[in-house]
Amino acid sequence: MTVFLMPAPRLVIVVPCYNEEEVFSQCLQALSKLLDTMVQNHLVLQDSFLLFVDDGSQDSTWEQIKAACAYKNHVQGIKLSRNEGHQSALLAGLIAAAPQADAVVSIDADLQDDIHAIRRMVDAYRAGYDVAYGVRECRQTDSWFKRTSAEGFYRLMAIMGVKQVFNHADFRLLSRRALDNLLGYTERNAYIRGLVPLVGFPSIEIGYARGIRTAGESKYPLCKMLALAVKGITSMTITPLRLIAALGLFICLLSLVAALYVLVRTFTGNTVEGWSSIMLSIYFMSGVQMLSLGIIGEYIGKIYLETKRRPRFHVESLLGRDHPAADQFLP
Ligand code: UDP
Ligand code: MG
């Protein structure tokens, strides 16, 4: 039997919506029912609620959110003035939820993620975990292209040193303190699923099978997927800049081997006049140039990381709270 360390939380479920008129009512119904059952089972507090973020939809999504807010007291809505993209919409929802919540779950509107995993996430929260990552154990319902490209991307990120939970997107629970620490990352280009692992705190993976979209089409066409991948790489790591330096060094070393080859050919008389000097300088100078670019890149990378003004650490526990430094450490 699980021993619960934490009392039932006031839970906020944040749902970003972009042109989701076809799925909204089903989503509202399913999440309301789930929330209701969890309240009845004393898993979450009665004043828990759903928070829908309309990401500048052009269809009737916002009208439906407004109607839900008017008739149901467990629903709140936020409308962004234009389409800012999934990550920004989610962030807006998290910022709005933070002061009102003990725990926040973020989930897509199309019900592809198993809403019943939310119960297990809340159980994990009550057992003392600050972060419960929803992990797609089976994604056979995604197209071959989407599955392969997404999994390839997770692997690429791992090679570049970005700590990211494999097959986890943005379906997760965050405790209030994890959320407050996450919101300490004030960068403009927030790649949330890469930032959460940086926050730390006890975390657990909750597996679930990903289903198909309830209705409507994916709001993540190839161009948005690529934009997210580029955002993920460029906002989480300066490895590509380092690769330039590594490539430069490699070419410089290669030019030494090439120098030997060129010299042998020169001394065996197998060359046109001037070929050796041109070849050697091309090899060597391109290596030097690339290495220099890489060194400049290293400094630019540092400037880039500094401009983000990310928190340098997150304090998990603080003993002796009347220490004068206590206020400074707690969010
Ligand atoms: N979404 C959003 N803004 C966008 C694109 C998508 O808020 O610009 C929302 C969308 O309404 C959904 C979630 O992000 O709730 C994930 O989108 P979708 O399910 O279409 O992505 P997929 O599952 O196909 O990757
Ligand atoms: Mg989806």
Short mmCIF file of C-alpha atoms and ligand atoms in Angstrom, two decimals:
data_model
loop_
_atom_site.label_atom_id
_atom_site.label_comp_id
_atom_site.label_asym_id
_atom_site.label_seq_id
_atom_site.Cartn_x
_atom_site.Cartn_y
_atom_site.Cartn_z
CA MET A 1 0.00 0.00 0.00
CA THR A 2 1.36 3.46 -0.93
CA VAL A 3 1.92 5.78 1.98
CA PHE A 4 0.87 9.26 0.96
CA LEU A 5 3.20 12.00 2.14
CA MET A 6 1.27 14.85 0.61
CA PRO A 7 -2.35 15.81 1.15
CA ALA A 8 -4.77 15.80 -1.79
CA PRO A 9 -3.72 18.72 -4.02
CA ARG A 10 -5.65 21.51 -5.61
CA LEU A 11 -5.07 20.30 -9.14
CA VAL A 12 -5.14 22.47 -12.25
CA ILE A 13 -5.24 20.72 -15.63
CA VAL A 14 -3.82 23.02 -18.32
CA VAL A 15 -4.97 22.37 -21.88
CA PRO A 16 -3.55 24.39 -24.81
CA CYS A 17 -6.02 24.54 -27.70
CA TYR A 18 -5.45 25.68 -31.25
CA ASN A 19 -8.42 25.35 -33.62
CA GLU A 20 -9.79 22.48 -31.56
CA GLU A 21 -13.53 23.11 -32.10
CA GLU A 22 -14.04 19.52 -33.18
CA VAL A 23 -12.60 17.98 -30.02
CA PHE A 24 -13.30 20.63 -27.41
CA SER A 25 -16.63 19.37 -26.11
CA GLN A 26 -15.36 15.77 -25.84
CA CYS A 27 -12.22 17.00 -24.12
CA LEU A 28 -14.21 19.12 -21.67
CA GLN A 29 -16.56 16.25 -20.94
CA ALA A 30 -13.84 13.64 -20.42
CA LEU A 31 -11.64 15.85 -18.23
CA SER A 32 -14.61 17.15 -16.20
CA LYS A 33 -15.73 13.58 -15.53
CA LEU A 34 -12.22 12.56 -14.51
CA LEU A 35 -11.84 15.57 -12.23
CA ASP A 36 -15.23 14.90 -10.70
CA THR A 37 -14.34 11.28 -9.92
CA MET A 38 -11.01 12.29 -8.46
CA VAL A 39 -12.74 14.87 -6.24
CA GLN A 40 -15.27 12.25 -5.11
CA ASN A 41 -12.44 9.82 -4.32
CA HIS A 42 -10.68 12.57 -2.32
CA LEU A 43 -7.65 12.35 -4.60
CA VAL A 44 -7.77 16.07 -5.37
CA LEU A 45 -9.43 19.04 -3.68
CA GLN A 46 -12.88 20.17 -4.67
CA ASP A 47 -11.69 23.51 -6.02
CA SER A 48 -9.46 21.83 -8.60
CA PHE A 49 -10.19 23.03 -12.12
CA LEU A 50 -9.48 22.89 -15.86
CA LEU A 51 -7.65 25.76 -17.52
CA PHE A 52 -8.04 26.02 -21.30
CA VAL A 53 -5.62 28.24 -23.20
CA ASP A 54 -6.84 29.34 -26.62
CA ASP A 55 -3.73 29.85 -28.73
CA GLY A 56 -5.24 32.39 -31.13
CA SER A 57 -7.67 29.94 -32.76
CA GLN A 58 -9.54 31.08 -35.87
CA ASP A 59 -12.46 28.72 -35.32
CA SER A 60 -15.07 28.61 -32.54
CA THR A 61 -12.71 27.19 -29.87
CA TRP A 62 -12.75 30.37 -27.78
CA GLU A 63 -16.56 30.68 -27.96
CA GLN A 64 -16.77 27.13 -26.62
CA ILE A 65 -14.27 27.87 -23.84
CA LYS A 66 -16.23 31.02 -22.91
CA ALA A 67 -19.47 29.05 -22.76
CA ALA A 68 -17.83 26.38 -20.58
CA CYS A 69 -16.50 29.08 -18.21
CA ALA A 70 -19.97 30.60 -17.95
CA TYR A 71 -21.74 27.36 -17.10
CA LYS A 72 -19.16 25.41 -15.14
CA ASN A 73 -17.33 26.66 -12.13
CA HIS A 74 -14.44 24.23 -12.54
CA VAL A 75 -13.36 25.79 -15.84
CA GLN A 76 -11.13 28.79 -16.52
CA GLY A 77 -10.02 30.15 -19.89
CA ILE A 78 -7.25 32.30 -21.31
CA LYS A 79 -7.14 33.62 -24.84
CA LEU A 80 -3.87 34.58 -26.49
CA SER A 81 -4.20 37.45 -28.96
CA ARG A 82 -2.57 35.45 -31.77
CA ASN A 83 -1.20 32.00 -32.48
CA GLU A 84 2.05 31.82 -30.50
CA GLY A 85 2.62 28.08 -30.76
CA HIS A 86 2.09 25.17 -28.40
CA GLN A 87 5.05 25.89 -26.08
CA SER A 88 4.06 29.52 -25.51
CA ALA A 89 0.39 28.61 -25.00
CA LEU A 90 1.37 25.97 -22.48
CA LEU A 91 3.66 28.40 -20.69
CA ALA A 92 0.86 30.98 -20.50
CA GLY A 93 -1.35 28.34 -18.89
CA LEU A 94 1.36 27.29 -16.43
CA ILE A 95 2.02 30.91 -15.41
CA ALA A 96 -1.70 31.49 -14.84
CA ALA A 97 -2.10 28.21 -12.95
CA ALA A 98 0.93 28.58 -10.68
CA PRO A 99 -0.50 30.89 -7.99
CA GLN A 100 -3.70 28.83 -7.79
CA ALA A 101 -2.37 25.28 -7.73
CA ASP A 102 -0.66 22.69 -5.55
CA ALA A 103 -0.04 20.60 -8.65
CA VAL A 104 -0.50 21.18 -12.37
CA VAL A 105 -1.02 18.65 -15.15
CA SER A 106 -0.53 19.69 -18.77
CA ILE A 107 -2.22 17.70 -21.52
CA ASP A 108 -3.13 18.15 -25.20
CA ALA A 109 -6.72 18.88 -26.11
CA ASP A 110 -7.12 15.99 -28.56
CA LEU A 111 -7.16 13.26 -25.86
CA GLN A 112 -4.35 11.34 -27.55
CA ASP A 113 -2.73 11.08 -24.14
CA ASP A 114 -4.46 8.68 -21.76
CA ILE A 115 -6.31 10.89 -19.30
CA HIS A 116 -6.47 8.02 -16.80
CA ALA A 117 -2.70 8.32 -16.38
CA ILE A 118 -3.51 11.60 -14.55
CA ARG A 119 -4.73 9.58 -11.56
CA ARG A 120 -1.41 7.75 -11.41
CA MET A 121 0.38 11.09 -11.69
CA VAL A 122 -1.59 12.45 -8.73
CA ASP A 123 -0.80 9.28 -6.76
CA ALA A 124 2.88 9.84 -7.56
CA TYR A 125 2.59 13.46 -6.41
CA ARG A 126 1.02 12.36 -3.17
CA ALA A 127 3.74 9.76 -2.72
CA GLY A 128 6.29 12.60 -2.77
CA TYR A 129 7.26 13.05 -6.44
CA ASP A 130 7.46 16.59 -7.78
CA VAL A 131 7.47 15.65 -11.44
CA ALA A 132 5.53 12.82 -13.10
CA TYR A 133 6.46 12.46 -16.78
CA GLY A 134 3.88 10.89 -19.06
CA VAL A 135 5.88 8.53 -21.26
CA ARG A 136 4.48 7.09 -24.47
CA GLU A 137 5.12 3.37 -24.18
CA CYS A 138 3.33 2.53 -27.35
CA ARG A 139 2.83 4.98 -30.17
CA GLN A 140 1.66 2.65 -32.90
CA THR A 141 -1.22 5.05 -33.56
CA ASP A 142 1.24 7.71 -34.77
CA SER A 143 2.22 7.55 -38.43
CA TRP A 144 5.51 5.79 -39.26
CA PHE A 145 7.02 9.14 -40.21
CA LYS A 146 5.94 10.92 -37.02
CA ARG A 147 7.12 8.04 -34.80
CA THR A 148 10.49 7.62 -36.49
CA SER A 149 11.25 11.33 -36.77
CA ALA A 150 10.22 11.99 -33.16
CA GLU A 151 12.26 9.07 -31.78
CA GLY A 152 15.24 10.04 -33.97
CA PHE A 153 14.99 13.56 -32.57
CA TYR A 154 15.01 12.32 -28.95
CA ARG A 155 18.17 10.30 -29.74
CA LEU A 156 19.86 13.24 -31.45
CA MET A 157 19.12 15.45 -28.43
CA ALA A 158 20.61 12.80 -26.13
CA ILE A 159 23.80 12.63 -28.26
CA MET A 160 24.09 16.41 -27.95
CA GLY A 161 23.91 16.13 -24.19
CA VAL A 162 20.37 17.40 -23.66
CA LYS A 163 18.70 15.58 -20.79
CA GLN A 164 15.25 14.81 -22.06
CA VAL A 165 12.95 11.98 -21.09
CA PHE A 166 12.65 9.58 -24.04
CA ASN A 167 9.18 9.57 -25.61
CA HIS A 168 7.86 12.19 -23.23
CA ALA A 169 6.27 15.30 -24.72
CA ASP A 170 4.31 17.76 -22.58
CA PHE A 171 1.96 15.44 -20.71
CA ARG A 172 3.19 15.75 -17.14
CA LEU A 173 2.42 16.69 -13.59
CA LEU A 174 4.44 19.34 -11.79
CA SER A 175 4.22 20.11 -8.12
CA ARG A 176 3.90 23.75 -7.14
CA ARG A 177 7.55 23.99 -6.15
CA ALA A 178 8.75 22.32 -9.38
CA LEU A 179 6.53 24.72 -11.33
CA ASP A 180 7.77 27.78 -9.44
CA ASN A 181 11.35 26.72 -10.15
CA LEU A 182 10.53 26.05 -13.82
CA LEU A 183 9.09 29.55 -14.13
CA GLY A 184 12.45 30.85 -12.91
CA TYR A 185 13.67 30.05 -16.46
CA THR A 186 12.71 33.37 -17.96
CA GLU A 187 14.14 32.79 -21.44
CA ARG A 188 12.00 33.80 -24.42
CA ASN A 189 12.55 30.57 -26.35
CA ALA A 190 11.41 28.13 -23.70
CA TYR A 191 11.61 24.48 -24.72
CA ILE A 192 9.64 23.23 -21.74
CA ARG A 193 10.29 19.50 -22.02
CA GLY A 194 14.03 20.20 -22.00
CA LEU A 195 13.82 22.61 -19.05
CA VAL A 196 11.83 20.39 -16.68
CA PRO A 197 14.67 17.86 -16.20
CA LEU A 198 17.00 20.79 -15.40
CA VAL A 199 14.73 21.73 -12.51
CA GLY A 200 15.44 18.39 -10.85
CA PHE A 201 13.50 17.24 -7.75
CA PRO A 202 12.18 13.69 -7.34
CA SER A 203 10.59 12.53 -10.59
CA ILE A 204 8.95 9.41 -11.94
CA GLU A 205 7.92 8.16 -15.38
CA ILE A 206 4.32 7.13 -15.89
CA GLY A 207 3.86 4.93 -18.97
CA TYR A 208 0.76 5.02 -21.14
CA ALA A 209 -0.32 4.03 -24.62
CA ARG A 210 -0.86 6.94 -26.96
CA GLY A 211 -4.17 6.83 -28.76
CA ILE A 212 -5.43 8.48 -31.91
CA ARG A 213 -6.76 12.01 -32.14
CA THR A 214 -10.40 12.09 -31.06
CA ALA A 215 -11.28 14.34 -34.01
CA GLY A 216 -9.76 17.02 -36.24
CA GLU A 217 -6.27 17.09 -37.65
CA SER A 218 -2.83 17.41 -36.09
CA LYS A 219 -1.94 21.04 -35.36
CA TYR A 220 1.71 20.07 -35.65
CA PRO A 221 2.46 19.87 -39.38
CA LEU A 222 6.01 19.09 -40.50
CA CYS A 223 7.07 22.76 -40.50
CA LYS A 224 6.00 23.22 -36.86
CA MET A 225 7.71 19.94 -35.87
CA LEU A 226 10.94 21.11 -37.51
CA ALA A 227 10.63 24.52 -35.84
CA LEU A 228 10.21 22.79 -32.45
CA ALA A 229 13.24 20.58 -33.13
CA VAL A 230 15.38 23.60 -34.06
CA LYS A 231 14.10 25.45 -30.99
CA GLY A 232 14.90 22.43 -28.82
CA ILE A 233 18.45 22.12 -30.11
CA THR A 234 19.35 25.79 -30.26
CA SER A 235 17.82 26.70 -26.91
CA MET A 236 19.17 23.75 -24.98
CA THR A 237 22.70 23.17 -26.23
CA ILE A 238 25.69 24.86 -27.83
CA THR A 239 27.00 21.51 -29.10
CA PRO A 240 26.51 22.50 -32.79
CA LEU A 241 28.96 25.39 -32.24
CA ARG A 242 31.42 23.01 -30.62
CA LEU A 243 31.07 20.64 -33.58
CA ILE A 244 32.40 23.42 -35.84
CA ALA A 245 35.56 23.65 -33.70
CA ALA A 246 35.91 19.86 -33.68
CA LEU A 247 35.50 19.74 -37.46
CA GLY A 248 38.11 22.50 -37.85
CA LEU A 249 40.58 20.58 -35.72
CA PHE A 250 39.87 17.42 -37.69
CA ILE A 251 40.52 19.22 -41.01
CA CYS A 252 43.78 20.68 -39.62
CA LEU A 253 44.96 17.17 -38.71
CA LEU A 254 43.82 15.90 -42.07
CA SER A 255 45.88 18.61 -43.75
CA LEU A 256 49.02 17.11 -42.13
CA VAL A 257 48.28 13.78 -43.79
CA ALA A 258 47.50 15.63 -47.01
CA ALA A 259 50.83 17.46 -46.67
CA LEU A 260 52.68 14.12 -46.64
CA TYR A 261 50.81 12.97 -49.74
CA VAL A 262 51.47 16.25 -51.55
CA LEU A 263 55.18 16.15 -50.65
CA VAL A 264 55.54 12.57 -51.87
CA ARG A 265 53.90 13.49 -55.17
CA THR A 266 56.07 16.62 -55.48
CA PHE A 267 59.30 14.70 -54.92
CA THR A 268 58.32 11.93 -57.27
CA GLY A 269 57.82 14.65 -59.86
CA ASN A 270 54.21 13.77 -60.48
CA THR A 271 52.77 17.25 -60.19
CA VAL A 272 52.10 20.41 -62.11
CA GLU A 273 54.10 23.37 -60.78
CA GLY A 274 52.31 25.29 -58.01
CA TRP A 275 49.86 22.44 -57.22
CA SER A 276 51.55 21.48 -53.94
CA SER A 277 51.50 24.95 -52.41
CA ILE A 278 47.89 25.58 -53.48
CA MET A 279 46.70 22.22 -52.15
CA LEU A 280 48.51 22.59 -48.85
CA SER A 281 47.22 26.08 -48.20
CA ILE A 282 43.63 25.11 -49.12
CA TYR A 283 43.63 22.17 -46.70
CA PHE A 284 45.40 23.97 -43.91
CA MET A 285 43.67 27.34 -44.17
CA SER A 286 40.16 25.85 -44.32
CA GLY A 287 40.97 23.88 -41.17
CA VAL A 288 42.33 26.96 -39.41
CA GLN A 289 39.33 29.05 -40.47
CA MET A 290 36.86 26.49 -39.22
CA LEU A 291 38.74 26.07 -35.96
CA SER A 292 38.73 29.86 -35.51
CA LEU A 293 34.98 29.96 -36.18
CA GLY A 294 34.53 27.25 -33.59
CA ILE A 295 36.53 29.22 -31.02
CA ILE A 296 34.45 32.33 -31.74
CA GLY A 297 31.38 30.08 -31.49
CA GLU A 298 32.46 28.93 -28.06
CA TYR A 299 32.48 32.55 -26.85
CA ILE A 300 29.18 33.30 -28.58
CA GLY A 301 27.75 30.20 -26.92
CA LYS A 302 28.82 31.52 -23.54
CA ILE A 303 27.22 34.91 -24.25
CA TYR A 304 24.08 33.13 -25.40
CA LEU A 305 23.89 31.05 -22.25
CA GLU A 306 24.53 34.10 -20.07
CA THR A 307 21.77 36.12 -21.74
CA LYS A 308 19.26 33.46 -20.70
CA ARG A 309 19.93 34.27 -17.06
CA ARG A 310 18.86 30.79 -16.08
CA PRO A 311 18.71 29.86 -12.41
CA ARG A 312 22.05 28.39 -11.40
CA PHE A 313 20.58 25.87 -8.97
CA HIS A 314 17.36 24.75 -7.35
CA VAL A 315 17.24 24.18 -3.63
CA GLU A 316 15.38 21.01 -2.70
CA SER A 317 15.53 21.27 1.10
CA LEU A 318 16.65 23.93 3.50
CA LEU A 319 17.24 23.11 7.11
CA GLY A 320 17.29 25.80 9.76
CA ARG A 321 14.92 28.17 7.97
CA ASP A 322 15.70 31.14 10.17
CA HIS A 323 19.11 31.32 8.53
CA PRO A 324 19.40 34.85 7.02
CA ALA A 325 19.92 33.38 3.53
CA ALA A 326 16.70 31.33 3.59
CA ASP A 327 14.51 33.86 1.76
CA GLN A 328 17.00 34.18 -1.03
CA PHE A 329 16.85 30.46 -1.83
CA LEU A 330 13.16 29.78 -1.68
CA PRO A 331 11.10 30.64 -4.75
N1 UDP B 1 -1.41 23.55 -30.15
C1 UDP B 1 -1.35 24.89 -29.76
N2 UDP B 1 -0.79 25.79 -30.63
C2 UDP B 1 -0.28 25.43 -31.85
C3 UDP B 1 -0.30 24.05 -32.20
C4 UDP B 1 -0.89 23.14 -31.32
O1 UDP B 1 -1.81 25.26 -28.68
O2 UDP B 1 0.20 26.30 -32.57
C5 UDP B 1 -2.02 22.58 -29.22
C6 UDP B 1 -3.10 21.69 -29.84
O3 UDP B 1 -4.36 22.32 -29.79
C7 UDP B 1 -3.02 20.46 -28.95
C8 UDP B 1 -1.53 20.39 -28.61
O4 UDP B 1 -1.00 21.69 -28.84
O5 UDP B 1 -3.75 20.61 -27.77
C9 UDP B 1 -0.78 19.36 -29.41
O6 UDP B 1 -1.09 19.50 -30.78
P1 UDP B 1 -1.46 18.25 -31.70
O7 UDP B 1 -2.27 17.28 -30.93
O8 UDP B 1 -2.08 18.74 -32.98
O9 UDP B 1 -0.01 17.68 -32.00
P2 UDP B 1 0.38 16.15 -32.33
O10 UDP B 1 -0.26 15.30 -31.29
O11 UDP B 1 -0.12 15.88 -33.70
O12 UDP B 1 1.86 16.15 -32.23
MG MG B 2 -2.15 15.29 -30.72
#
